Amino acid sequence: MDSTLTNAPTKLRRSFLLVLTVYLLAGMHYFQHNQGGSGLELPINLVAWVFISTLIGLGLWQISLNRKVYFPPALIAVSVMTLCLWIPMLYPNNQFASLALPRLLALSAGVLMLLAFFQFRFERRHINIICYLILVAVIIEAAYGFSQRYFFEIGNWMGFNTTGYRRPYAIFQQPNPASSFFLFGPLISAYLICTNSKLKNWQLALITISSAAAGWMVMQNASRTSTIAYAISLVLMAPWLYQRARKAYLQTWLVACLLGVLVPYLAAILISGEAIEVAKSVSIRETIYFTCLLMIAAKPLLGWGYGGFDSHYHHQQLLYNQQGIINDFQPNMAHPHNELFLWGVEGGLLPVIAIVGFSLYLTKVMFSRGWKRGSFYFGLLFPILFHCMTEYPFYHAAVLWLLFLFVVFLVLHDTQALKSQNVLYDFALRCFAILIPILTSAFMLTGLKTVDLIVKYERNPEASVVLLEQIVNPFPMLTKVEYNSMTYRLRAGLVLGLDDELEAYVEWSKEKIANFPRPELYHNLSLAYQQLGQIQLSDNIRQQGRELFPKSSLLQAELPQSSATSSSSDTSQSQGIGLSEGKPTLSTASSS
């Protein structure tokens, strides 16, 4: 590190650590009922961005105080990669580009978050504090998981499904993102025993408990992705662990890891073998990946357009099935379960080259201090990177994005010296430091209210549409808000014979299907056309839906001869709209 950077800021650094502490010990464990999905449809992500934006604001404020920005050379490479990922927004094939804005903004926020970590010139003791906070967070989430696995009963406060094999997902709502989070327990513990020659009893206790609990939860989740990643990470980290860690600490850590893995695994075998059965479930990813490769090969230069994966994948999937190239249909594919394929399909070669180029650069940086240390750092990052190649964890849990950035910070902190650059526009920085957290928090907190109103509306068959009118900020759940609102208008048109409402639904649905094809939308559009007396259009749109979604029982069933005979909203809901009982819902996430 640059010896001139010894007078580290203390006041804002304490504030930064305090905000991070509140988030890791309380904020990230916040639970609110929701209707599932990904991204900002999940309350845990809305809360996460309140804290992340605050941390970014503190980092920008510190830059303004220093009138100097500190950064490692790798941050320039990150910025170049990010710029390259923004460039396809300028391509001419971007009909749905606005749909890609959330992930581009999250990526850019990640760069700012990484920059913020470096502005406070953390010493080893400060880094240790953050690491132990992560271990406590892992233990808290493990407590959620143990409760779900062993103690929750029907009607529990989280709505956790207690029937069949219980895969505890803690606060994350899906087992795989939960498992990726749990793996930060043993991995951060390994980092701590390698970088600290002496540990207090409470520190060793946190390392032991978090490592054992994390392994236990991963095995109970039967997550193939995390189990494979865990094993590979242990192998990658072994050389430097053996060289650097005190033998007593290493033995304690290894025993904790082994107990966490073996005890639940053996118990599952002895009791029923359920965990093994779940872990051996058939994967559908091979066909998805092959289809994506065909799509990239078809349009390698510019891709299919940002935001257009959902629509283009379904139509190309149909084409490749008709040509006999593939023999499978996967519905609701909003994401290819591989981050590199998503950027490649939508943006062409430039995003792929940028991501691969930065990955190679970061690998070079990691191994610049020797192969053992480089292998260790690679082991720290491997589980979440591997998960990104098999699913989309950052969309399901923003905390994984934050922890990934922290681990990247650890690697760069240990391997690269900081550079500095004078900053002239300190007033502008202070404005952004204030506006970013204020505007982000307002958006996210009103988003929490939107989630609450959607839950009340969709889960209560008697709930009034007035709930939808109370929504102030529909954007975190725009598709669900629009779908519920327009389906209400469709139902009104069917029951009361209001052609204006039916025509409004038709216009909205045609536009929505173009970028968001779903069986429910094809079914409802066909129904609206039938009610308007446009039978040929009704048959055509239904046939299109059947071709795209041949496994959909909703589309395979025939429409009632005349939905106009329905005399009540209940009748139109069950016979006309034909969705599930209660308020109709719509899948907005990929199938898995």
Coordinates of C-alpha atoms in Angstrom, one line a residue:
M1 CA 0.0 0.0 0.0
D2 CA 1.1 3.6 -0.6
S3 CA 2.8 4.8 2.6
T4 CA 1.4 8.3 2.1
L5 CA -2.1 7.0 2.8
T6 CA -1.7 6.4 6.5
N7 CA -4.0 9.1 7.8
A8 CA -7.2 7.2 7.1
P9 CA -10.5 9.0 7.5
T10 CA -12.1 7.8 10.8
K11 CA -15.5 9.6 11.1
L12 CA -17.1 8.5 7.8
R13 CA -15.4 5.2 8.1
R14 CA -17.2 4.5 11.3
S15 CA -20.4 5.6 9.6
F16 CA -19.7 3.2 6.7
L17 CA -19.0 0.3 9.1
L18 CA -22.1 1.2 11.1
V19 CA -24.4 1.1 8.0
L20 CA -22.8 -2.2 6.9
T21 CA -23.3 -3.6 10.4
V22 CA -27.0 -2.7 10.6
Y23 CA -27.5 -4.2 7.2
L24 CA -25.7 -7.5 7.9
L25 CA -27.1 -8.0 11.3
A26 CA -30.7 -6.7 10.7
G27 CA -31.6 -5.3 7.3
M28 CA -30.8 -8.3 5.2
H29 CA -32.9 -10.6 7.4
Y30 CA -36.0 -8.6 6.9
F31 CA -39.0 -10.7 5.9
Q32 CA -42.1 -9.6 4.1
H33 CA -44.7 -11.7 2.3
N34 CA -44.5 -11.5 -1.4
Q35 CA -45.5 -13.3 -4.6
G36 CA -42.0 -14.4 -5.6
G37 CA -40.1 -13.4 -8.7
S38 CA -36.6 -11.9 -8.9
G39 CA -34.9 -8.5 -8.7
L40 CA -37.0 -5.7 -7.2
E41 CA -40.0 -8.0 -6.9
L42 CA -38.4 -9.4 -3.7
P43 CA -38.5 -7.3 -0.5
I44 CA -35.0 -8.5 0.5
N45 CA -33.6 -6.8 -2.6
L46 CA -35.5 -3.6 -2.1
V47 CA -34.1 -3.3 1.4
A48 CA -30.6 -4.2 0.2
W49 CA -30.5 -1.3 -2.2
V50 CA -31.4 1.1 0.5
F51 CA -28.3 0.2 2.3
I52 CA -26.1 -0.2 -0.7
S53 CA -27.0 3.3 -2.0
T54 CA -26.2 4.7 1.5
L55 CA -22.8 3.1 1.4
I56 CA -22.2 4.5 -2.1
G57 CA -23.2 7.9 -0.9
L58 CA -20.8 7.7 2.0
G59 CA -18.0 6.7 -0.4
L60 CA -18.7 9.7 -2.7
W61 CA -18.8 12.1 0.3
Q62 CA -15.4 10.8 1.4
I63 CA -14.0 11.5 -2.1
S64 CA -15.4 15.0 -1.8
L65 CA -13.7 15.5 1.6
N66 CA -10.4 14.1 0.3
R67 CA -10.7 16.0 -3.0
K68 CA -8.9 12.9 -4.2
V69 CA -10.2 9.5 -5.3
Y70 CA -8.2 6.3 -4.4
F71 CA -8.4 3.3 -6.6
P72 CA -6.4 0.2 -7.6
P73 CA -5.6 -0.3 -11.3
A74 CA -8.1 -3.1 -11.6
L75 CA -10.9 -0.5 -11.0
I76 CA -10.1 1.1 -14.3
A77 CA -10.5 -2.3 -15.9
V78 CA -13.8 -2.8 -14.2
S79 CA -15.0 0.6 -15.5
V80 CA -13.9 -0.2 -19.1
M81 CA -15.8 -3.5 -18.9
T82 CA -18.9 -1.7 -17.6
L83 CA -18.7 0.9 -20.4
C84 CA -18.5 -2.0 -22.9
L85 CA -21.6 -3.5 -21.5
W86 CA -23.5 -0.2 -21.9
I87 CA -22.5 0.3 -25.5
P88 CA -25.0 -2.2 -27.0
M89 CA -27.7 0.1 -25.7
L90 CA -26.8 2.2 -28.7
Y91 CA -27.4 -0.7 -31.2
P92 CA -30.3 -0.3 -33.7
N93 CA -32.0 -3.6 -32.6
N94 CA -33.0 -2.4 -29.1
Q95 CA -36.8 -2.5 -29.2
F96 CA -36.8 -3.7 -25.6
A97 CA -33.7 -2.0 -24.3
S98 CA -35.5 -0.5 -21.4
L99 CA -35.9 -3.9 -19.9
A100 CA -32.1 -4.2 -19.6
L101 CA -31.7 -1.0 -17.7
P102 CA -32.1 -2.5 -14.2
R103 CA -29.2 -4.9 -14.5
L104 CA -27.0 -2.2 -16.2
L105 CA -27.8 0.2 -13.3
A106 CA -27.0 -2.5 -10.8
L107 CA -23.8 -3.2 -12.6
S108 CA -22.8 0.5 -12.5
A109 CA -23.8 0.7 -8.8
G110 CA -21.5 -2.2 -8.2
V111 CA -18.6 -0.2 -9.7
L112 CA -19.5 2.7 -7.3
M113 CA -19.8 0.3 -4.4
L114 CA -16.4 -1.2 -5.1
L115 CA -15.0 2.3 -5.4
A116 CA -16.5 3.2 -2.0
F117 CA -14.7 0.3 -0.3
F118 CA -11.4 1.8 -1.3
Q119 CA -12.0 5.4 -0.1
F120 CA -11.7 4.6 3.6
R121 CA -8.3 2.8 3.3
F122 CA -9.4 0.0 5.6
E123 CA -6.7 -1.5 7.9
R124 CA -6.7 -5.2 8.6
R125 CA -8.7 -4.8 11.8
H126 CA -11.5 -3.0 9.8
I127 CA -11.5 -5.8 7.2
N128 CA -11.7 -8.3 10.0
I129 CA -14.8 -6.5 11.5
I130 CA -16.6 -6.8 8.2
C131 CA -15.6 -10.5 7.8
Y132 CA -16.9 -11.3 11.3
L133 CA -20.1 -9.4 10.5
I134 CA -20.6 -11.7 7.5
L135 CA -20.1 -14.8 9.7
V136 CA -22.8 -13.5 12.1
A137 CA -25.1 -12.9 9.2
V138 CA -24.5 -16.5 8.0
I139 CA -25.3 -17.8 11.5
I140 CA -28.6 -15.8 11.6
E141 CA -29.7 -17.1 8.2
A142 CA -28.7 -20.6 9.3
A143 CA -31.1 -20.1 12.3
Y144 CA -33.8 -19.3 9.8
G145 CA -32.9 -22.4 7.8
F146 CA -32.8 -24.8 10.8
S147 CA -36.2 -23.5 11.9
Q148 CA -37.6 -24.1 8.4
R149 CA -36.1 -27.6 8.2
Y150 CA -36.9 -28.9 11.6
F151 CA -39.4 -26.8 13.5
F152 CA -41.8 -25.0 11.2
E153 CA -45.3 -26.4 11.0
I154 CA -48.2 -25.8 8.6
G155 CA -49.4 -22.2 8.7
N156 CA -46.0 -20.8 9.9
W157 CA -45.4 -17.1 9.8
M158 CA -43.1 -17.2 6.8
G159 CA -45.5 -19.3 4.7
F160 CA -42.7 -22.0 4.3
N161 CA -44.0 -25.1 2.7
T162 CA -43.7 -27.9 5.2
T163 CA -45.0 -30.7 3.0
G164 CA -42.6 -33.2 1.3
Y165 CA -38.8 -32.7 1.6
R166 CA -38.0 -29.3 3.2
R167 CA -35.3 -27.5 1.4
P168 CA -34.5 -24.6 3.8
Y169 CA -33.9 -21.3 1.9
A170 CA -33.8 -19.0 4.9
I171 CA -34.8 -15.5 3.8
F172 CA -33.8 -16.1 0.2
Q173 CA -37.0 -18.0 -1.0
Q174 CA -34.9 -20.3 -3.2
P175 CA -32.4 -23.0 -2.0
N176 CA -29.6 -22.2 -4.5
P177 CA -29.2 -18.5 -3.7
A178 CA -29.4 -19.4 0.0
S179 CA -26.6 -22.0 -0.4
S180 CA -24.4 -19.5 -2.2
F181 CA -24.8 -17.1 0.7
F182 CA -24.1 -19.9 3.2
L183 CA -20.8 -20.7 1.5
F184 CA -19.5 -17.3 2.4
G185 CA -19.3 -18.7 5.9
P186 CA -16.5 -21.2 5.5
L187 CA -14.8 -19.2 2.7
I188 CA -14.5 -16.0 4.7
S189 CA -13.5 -18.1 7.7
A190 CA -10.7 -19.6 5.7
Y191 CA -9.6 -16.1 4.8
L192 CA -9.6 -15.1 8.4
I193 CA -7.4 -18.0 9.6
C194 CA -5.0 -17.3 6.8
T195 CA -4.6 -13.6 7.5
N196 CA -4.6 -13.6 11.3
S197 CA -2.0 -15.4 13.4
K198 CA -3.9 -15.1 16.6
L199 CA -7.6 -15.4 17.2
K200 CA -9.7 -14.8 20.3
N201 CA -12.0 -17.5 21.6
W202 CA -15.1 -15.7 20.3
Q203 CA -13.6 -15.2 16.9
L204 CA -12.7 -18.9 16.6
A205 CA -16.2 -19.7 17.8
L206 CA -17.8 -17.7 15.1
I207 CA -15.5 -19.3 12.5
T208 CA -16.4 -22.8 13.8
I209 CA -20.2 -22.3 14.1
S210 CA -20.6 -20.5 10.8
S211 CA -18.6 -23.0 8.9
A212 CA -20.5 -26.0 10.4
A213 CA -23.9 -24.4 10.0
A214 CA -23.2 -23.3 6.4
G215 CA -22.2 -26.8 5.3
W216 CA -25.2 -28.3 7.1
M217 CA -27.6 -25.9 5.2
V218 CA -25.9 -26.6 1.8
M219 CA -26.4 -30.3 2.3
Q220 CA -30.0 -29.9 3.4
N221 CA -30.7 -27.8 0.4
A222 CA -29.2 -30.6 -1.8
S223 CA -27.9 -27.8 -4.1
R224 CA -25.7 -29.5 -6.8
T225 CA -24.3 -26.1 -7.8
S226 CA -23.1 -25.2 -4.3
T227 CA -22.0 -28.7 -3.4
I228 CA -19.7 -28.9 -6.4
A229 CA -18.5 -25.3 -5.9
Y230 CA -17.8 -26.0 -2.2
A231 CA -15.7 -29.0 -3.0
I232 CA -13.7 -27.3 -5.7
S233 CA -13.1 -24.2 -3.6
L234 CA -11.7 -26.3 -0.8
V235 CA -9.2 -27.9 -3.2
L236 CA -8.3 -24.5 -4.6
M237 CA -7.7 -23.0 -1.2
A238 CA -5.8 -25.9 0.3
P239 CA -2.2 -25.0 -0.7
W240 CA -2.2 -21.5 0.8
L241 CA -4.3 -22.6 3.8
Y242 CA -1.8 -25.3 4.6
Q243 CA 1.1 -22.8 4.2
R244 CA -0.4 -19.8 6.1
A245 CA -2.9 -21.0 8.7
R246 CA -1.9 -22.1 12.1
K247 CA -2.4 -25.8 12.4
A248 CA -4.7 -25.6 15.3
Y249 CA -7.0 -23.1 13.6
L250 CA -6.9 -25.1 10.3
Q251 CA -7.8 -28.3 12.1
T252 CA -10.7 -26.7 13.9
W253 CA -12.0 -25.2 10.7
L254 CA -11.7 -28.5 8.8
V255 CA -13.5 -30.4 11.5
A256 CA -16.3 -27.8 11.4
C257 CA -16.6 -28.0 7.6
L258 CA -16.6 -31.8 7.7
L259 CA -19.2 -32.1 10.5
G260 CA -21.4 -29.6 8.7
V261 CA -21.3 -31.7 5.5
L262 CA -21.3 -35.2 6.9
V263 CA -23.8 -35.1 9.7
P264 CA -26.9 -34.0 7.7
Y265 CA -25.8 -36.1 4.7
L266 CA -25.5 -39.3 6.7
A267 CA -28.8 -38.5 8.6
A268 CA -30.6 -38.0 5.2
I269 CA -29.3 -41.4 4.0
L270 CA -30.3 -43.2 7.2
I271 CA -33.7 -41.6 7.4
S272 CA -35.0 -41.6 3.9
G273 CA -32.4 -40.7 1.2
E274 CA -34.5 -37.6 0.3
A275 CA -31.5 -35.3 -0.1
I276 CA -29.9 -37.6 -2.6
E277 CA -33.0 -37.8 -4.7
V278 CA -33.3 -34.1 -4.8
A279 CA -29.7 -33.6 -5.7
K280 CA -30.0 -36.1 -8.7
S281 CA -33.0 -34.3 -10.3
V282 CA -32.6 -34.0 -14.1
S283 CA -31.1 -30.8 -15.3
I284 CA -32.7 -29.0 -18.2
R285 CA -29.8 -26.6 -18.7
E286 CA -28.1 -28.5 -21.5
T287 CA -30.9 -27.7 -24.0
I288 CA -31.1 -24.1 -22.8
Y289 CA -27.4 -23.5 -23.2
F290 CA -27.4 -25.2 -26.7
T291 CA -30.2 -23.0 -27.8
C292 CA -28.4 -19.9 -26.6
L293 CA -25.2 -20.9 -28.5
L294 CA -27.3 -21.3 -31.6
M295 CA -28.8 -17.8 -31.1
I296 CA -25.3 -16.3 -30.5
A297 CA -24.1 -18.0 -33.7
A298 CA -27.1 -16.6 -35.6
K299 CA -26.4 -13.0 -34.6
P300 CA -22.8 -12.8 -33.2
L301 CA -22.0 -9.2 -33.9
L302 CA -24.9 -7.2 -32.5
G303 CA -26.9 -9.9 -30.8
W304 CA -30.7 -10.0 -30.6
G305 CA -31.1 -6.7 -28.7
Y306 CA -30.9 -5.8 -25.1
G307 CA -34.0 -6.8 -23.1
G308 CA -35.2 -9.1 -25.8
F309 CA -34.0 -12.5 -24.5
D310 CA -37.4 -13.5 -23.1
S311 CA -39.2 -13.0 -26.4
H312 CA -36.5 -14.1 -28.8
Y313 CA -35.7 -17.3 -26.9
H314 CA -39.2 -18.6 -27.0
H315 CA -39.6 -18.0 -30.7
Q316 CA -36.2 -19.5 -31.5
Q317 CA -36.9 -22.4 -29.3
L318 CA -40.0 -23.1 -31.4
L319 CA -38.0 -22.8 -34.6
Y320 CA -35.3 -25.1 -33.5
N321 CA -37.8 -27.7 -32.3
Q322 CA -39.6 -27.5 -35.7
Q323 CA -36.2 -28.0 -37.5
G324 CA -35.5 -31.0 -35.3
I325 CA -32.3 -29.4 -33.8
I326 CA -33.6 -29.6 -30.2
N327 CA -36.5 -31.6 -28.7
D328 CA -37.6 -29.7 -25.6
F329 CA -39.7 -26.7 -24.6
Q330 CA -38.9 -24.6 -21.5
P331 CA -41.6 -22.0 -20.6
N332 CA -41.1 -18.6 -18.9
M333 CA -37.5 -18.2 -19.9
A334 CA -36.6 -14.7 -18.7
H335 CA -33.0 -15.7 -18.2
P336 CA -30.8 -18.5 -19.7
H337 CA -29.4 -19.6 -16.3
N338 CA -26.0 -18.4 -17.4
E339 CA -25.0 -14.8 -17.1
L340 CA -22.5 -14.9 -20.0
F341 CA -25.1 -16.4 -22.3
L342 CA -27.5 -13.6 -21.4
W343 CA -25.1 -10.9 -22.4
G344 CA -24.0 -12.8 -25.5
V345 CA -27.5 -13.5 -26.8
E346 CA -28.7 -9.9 -26.2
G347 CA -25.6 -7.9 -26.9
G348 CA -23.4 -10.0 -29.2
L349 CA -19.6 -10.3 -29.0
L350 CA -18.7 -7.0 -27.3
P351 CA -20.2 -7.8 -23.9
V352 CA -18.8 -11.4 -24.0
I353 CA -15.3 -10.1 -24.9
A354 CA -15.5 -7.5 -22.2
I355 CA -16.5 -9.9 -19.5
V356 CA -14.0 -12.6 -20.5
G357 CA -11.3 -10.0 -20.9
F358 CA -11.8 -8.6 -17.4
S359 CA -12.0 -12.1 -16.0
L360 CA -8.6 -13.0 -17.4
Y361 CA -7.2 -9.7 -16.1
L362 CA -8.5 -10.4 -12.6
T363 CA -7.1 -13.9 -12.7
K364 CA -3.7 -12.5 -13.6
V365 CA -4.0 -10.1 -10.7
M366 CA -5.0 -12.9 -8.3
F367 CA -2.0 -15.0 -9.3
S368 CA 0.5 -12.0 -9.2
R369 CA 1.4 -12.9 -5.6
G370 CA 2.2 -16.5 -6.3
W371 CA 0.2 -19.5 -7.4
K372 CA -0.8 -20.7 -4.0
R373 CA -2.3 -17.3 -3.0
G374 CA -3.8 -16.9 -6.4
S375 CA -5.5 -20.3 -6.2
F376 CA -6.8 -19.3 -2.7
Y377 CA -8.3 -16.1 -4.0
F378 CA -9.8 -17.9 -7.0
G379 CA -11.3 -20.4 -4.5
L380 CA -13.0 -17.5 -2.6
L381 CA -14.7 -16.2 -5.8
F382 CA -15.4 -19.6 -7.4
P383 CA -18.7 -20.5 -5.8
I384 CA -20.6 -17.3 -6.7
L385 CA -19.0 -17.2 -10.2
F386 CA -19.9 -20.9 -10.8
H387 CA -23.4 -20.1 -9.6
C388 CA -23.6 -17.3 -12.2
M389 CA -22.8 -19.8 -14.9
T390 CA -25.7 -22.1 -13.9
E391 CA -28.4 -19.6 -12.6
Y392 CA -28.8 -15.9 -11.9
P393 CA -28.0 -15.5 -8.1
F394 CA -27.4 -11.7 -8.2
Y395 CA -31.0 -11.2 -9.4
H396 CA -32.4 -13.3 -6.6
A397 CA -30.4 -11.8 -3.8
A398 CA -28.6 -8.4 -4.0
V399 CA -26.7 -9.3 -0.8
L400 CA -24.8 -11.8 -2.9
W401 CA -23.8 -9.0 -5.3
L402 CA -22.6 -6.9 -2.3
L403 CA -20.6 -9.8 -0.8
F404 CA -19.1 -10.7 -4.2
L405 CA -17.9 -7.0 -4.5
F406 CA -16.4 -7.3 -1.0
V407 CA -14.5 -10.4 -1.9
V408 CA -13.2 -8.7 -5.0
F409 CA -12.2 -5.8 -2.8
L410 CA -10.3 -8.2 -0.5
V411 CA -8.4 -9.6 -3.5
L412 CA -7.5 -6.2 -4.8
H413 CA -6.6 -4.8 -1.4
D414 CA -4.1 -7.6 -0.9
T415 CA -2.6 -7.6 -4.4
Q416 CA -2.6 -4.1 -5.8
A417 CA -1.3 -0.7 -4.5
L418 CA -3.7 2.2 -4.5
K419 CA -3.3 5.1 -6.9
S420 CA -4.9 8.5 -6.4
Q421 CA -6.3 11.2 -8.6
N422 CA -7.2 14.7 -7.7
V423 CA -10.9 15.6 -7.9
L424 CA -12.0 19.1 -8.8
Y425 CA -15.8 18.9 -8.7
D426 CA -16.3 18.1 -5.0
F427 CA -19.6 20.0 -4.9
A428 CA -21.1 17.8 -7.6
L429 CA -19.9 14.7 -5.7
R430 CA -21.6 15.9 -2.5
C431 CA -24.8 16.4 -4.4
F432 CA -24.7 12.9 -5.8
A433 CA -23.7 11.6 -2.4
I434 CA -26.9 13.0 -1.0
L435 CA -29.2 12.4 -3.9
I436 CA -28.3 8.8 -4.7
P437 CA -29.3 7.4 -1.2
I438 CA -32.3 9.7 -0.8
L439 CA -33.8 8.9 -4.3
T440 CA -32.9 5.2 -4.1
S441 CA -34.4 4.8 -0.6
A442 CA -37.6 6.6 -1.6
F443 CA -37.9 4.3 -4.6
M444 CA -37.2 1.1 -2.7
L445 CA -39.4 1.9 0.3
T446 CA -42.4 2.8 -1.8
G447 CA -41.6 -0.5 -3.6
L448 CA -42.0 -2.4 -0.4
K449 CA -45.5 -0.9 -0.1
T450 CA -46.2 -2.0 -3.7
V451 CA -45.2 -5.5 -2.8
D452 CA -47.6 -5.4 0.2
L453 CA -50.5 -4.2 -1.9
I454 CA -49.9 -6.8 -4.6
V455 CA -49.9 -9.6 -2.0
K456 CA -53.1 -8.3 -0.4
Y457 CA -54.8 -8.1 -3.8
E458 CA -53.6 -11.5 -5.3
R459 CA -54.1 -13.6 -2.1
N460 CA -57.5 -12.4 -1.2
P461 CA -60.3 -13.3 -3.7
E462 CA -62.5 -10.6 -2.2
A463 CA -59.9 -7.8 -2.3
S464 CA -61.0 -4.7 -4.2
V465 CA -59.2 -3.3 -7.2
V466 CA -58.9 -0.1 -5.1
L467 CA -55.8 -1.7 -3.7
L468 CA -54.1 -1.4 -7.1
E469 CA -55.1 2.3 -7.2
Q470 CA -53.3 2.9 -4.0
I471 CA -49.9 1.9 -5.6
V472 CA -47.7 4.9 -5.7
N473 CA -44.6 3.3 -7.3
P474 CA -45.5 0.5 -9.7
F475 CA -42.0 0.2 -11.3
P476 CA -40.5 -2.5 -9.0
M477 CA -43.3 -4.8 -10.0
L478 CA -44.6 -3.2 -13.1
T479 CA -45.5 -6.4 -15.0
K480 CA -47.5 -7.7 -12.0
V481 CA -49.2 -4.4 -11.5
E482 CA -50.1 -4.1 -15.2
Y483 CA -51.2 -7.7 -15.4
N484 CA -53.5 -7.4 -12.4
S485 CA -55.0 -4.1 -13.5
M486 CA -55.6 -5.3 -17.1
T487 CA -57.0 -8.6 -16.0
Y488 CA -59.5 -6.8 -13.9
R489 CA -60.5 -4.8 -17.0
L490 CA -60.8 -8.0 -19.0
R491 CA -63.0 -9.6 -16.3
A492 CA -65.2 -6.5 -16.3
G493 CA -65.5 -6.6 -20.1
L494 CA -66.4 -10.3 -20.0
V495 CA -69.0 -10.0 -17.3
L496 CA -70.6 -6.7 -18.3
G497 CA -70.1 -6.9 -22.0
L498 CA -68.0 -3.8 -22.2
D499 CA -66.3 -3.8 -25.6
D500 CA -64.2 -0.8 -24.7
E501 CA -62.6 -2.7 -21.8
L502 CA -62.0 -5.7 -24.0
E503 CA -60.4 -3.7 -26.7
A504 CA -58.1 -1.9 -24.2
Y505 CA -57.0 -5.3 -23.0
V506 CA -56.3 -6.5 -26.5
E507 CA -54.1 -3.5 -27.3
W508 CA -52.2 -3.9 -24.0
S509 CA -51.8 -7.6 -24.4
K510 CA -50.5 -7.5 -27.9
E511 CA -47.8 -5.1 -26.9
K512 CA -47.0 -7.1 -23.7
I513 CA -46.8 -10.5 -25.5
A514 CA -44.2 -9.0 -27.9
N515 CA -41.6 -8.8 -25.1
F516 CA -43.0 -11.0 -22.4
P517 CA -44.7 -14.1 -23.9
R518 CA -46.6 -16.1 -21.3
P519 CA -49.4 -18.8 -21.6
E520 CA -51.7 -16.7 -19.4
L521 CA -51.4 -13.7 -21.8
Y522 CA -52.1 -15.8 -24.9
H523 CA -55.1 -17.4 -23.2
N524 CA -56.6 -14.2 -22.1
L525 CA -56.0 -12.4 -25.4
S526 CA -57.7 -15.3 -27.2
L527 CA -60.6 -15.0 -24.8
A528 CA -60.9 -11.3 -25.4
Y529 CA -61.0 -11.8 -29.2
Q530 CA -63.7 -14.4 -28.8
Q531 CA -65.8 -12.2 -26.7
L532 CA -65.4 -9.4 -29.3
G533 CA -66.7 -11.8 -32.0
Q534 CA -63.3 -12.0 -33.7
I535 CA -63.2 -15.8 -33.8
Q536 CA -60.4 -16.2 -36.4
L537 CA -58.1 -13.9 -34.4
S538 CA -59.0 -15.8 -31.2
D539 CA -58.1 -19.1 -32.9
N540 CA -54.9 -17.8 -34.4
I541 CA -53.5 -16.3 -31.2
R542 CA -54.4 -19.5 -29.2
Q543 CA -52.6 -21.6 -31.8
Q544 CA -49.6 -19.3 -31.6
G545 CA -49.6 -19.8 -27.8
R546 CA -49.9 -23.6 -28.1
E547 CA -46.9 -23.7 -30.4
L548 CA -44.8 -21.6 -28.1
F549 CA -46.0 -23.4 -24.9
P550 CA -47.0 -27.0 -25.9
K551 CA -46.8 -28.1 -22.2
S552 CA -49.4 -25.5 -21.1
S553 CA -52.6 -27.1 -19.9
L554 CA -54.2 -23.7 -19.9
L555 CA -53.7 -23.3 -23.7
Q556 CA -54.4 -26.9 -24.6
A557 CA -57.9 -26.7 -23.1
E558 CA -60.6 -25.4 -25.4
L559 CA -62.3 -22.1 -24.7
P560 CA -65.9 -22.1 -23.5
Q561 CA -68.3 -21.5 -26.4
S562 CA -69.4 -18.1 -25.1
S563 CA -67.9 -16.4 -22.1
A564 CA -70.7 -13.8 -22.4
T565 CA -73.0 -16.2 -20.7
S566 CA -71.1 -15.7 -17.4
S567 CA -73.3 -13.8 -14.9
S568 CA -70.9 -13.2 -12.1
S569 CA -67.3 -12.2 -11.5
D570 CA -66.8 -15.6 -9.9
T571 CA -68.1 -17.4 -13.0
S572 CA -65.9 -15.3 -15.3
Q573 CA -62.9 -15.9 -13.2
S574 CA -63.3 -19.7 -13.2
Q575 CA -64.7 -20.3 -16.6
G576 CA -63.8 -17.2 -18.6
I577 CA -60.3 -16.2 -17.6
G578 CA -59.5 -19.7 -16.7
L579 CA -56.6 -19.1 -14.3
S580 CA -56.0 -20.4 -10.8
E581 CA -58.6 -19.9 -8.1
G582 CA -58.4 -16.5 -6.4
K583 CA -56.7 -13.5 -8.1
P584 CA -54.9 -14.6 -11.3
T585 CA -51.1 -14.5 -11.0
L586 CA -48.4 -14.4 -13.6
S587 CA -44.9 -15.9 -13.6
T588 CA -42.3 -13.3 -14.1
A589 CA -39.2 -15.4 -13.5
S590 CA -37.5 -18.1 -15.5
S591 CA -38.4 -21.7 -15.0
S592 CA -35.7 -23.6 -13.2

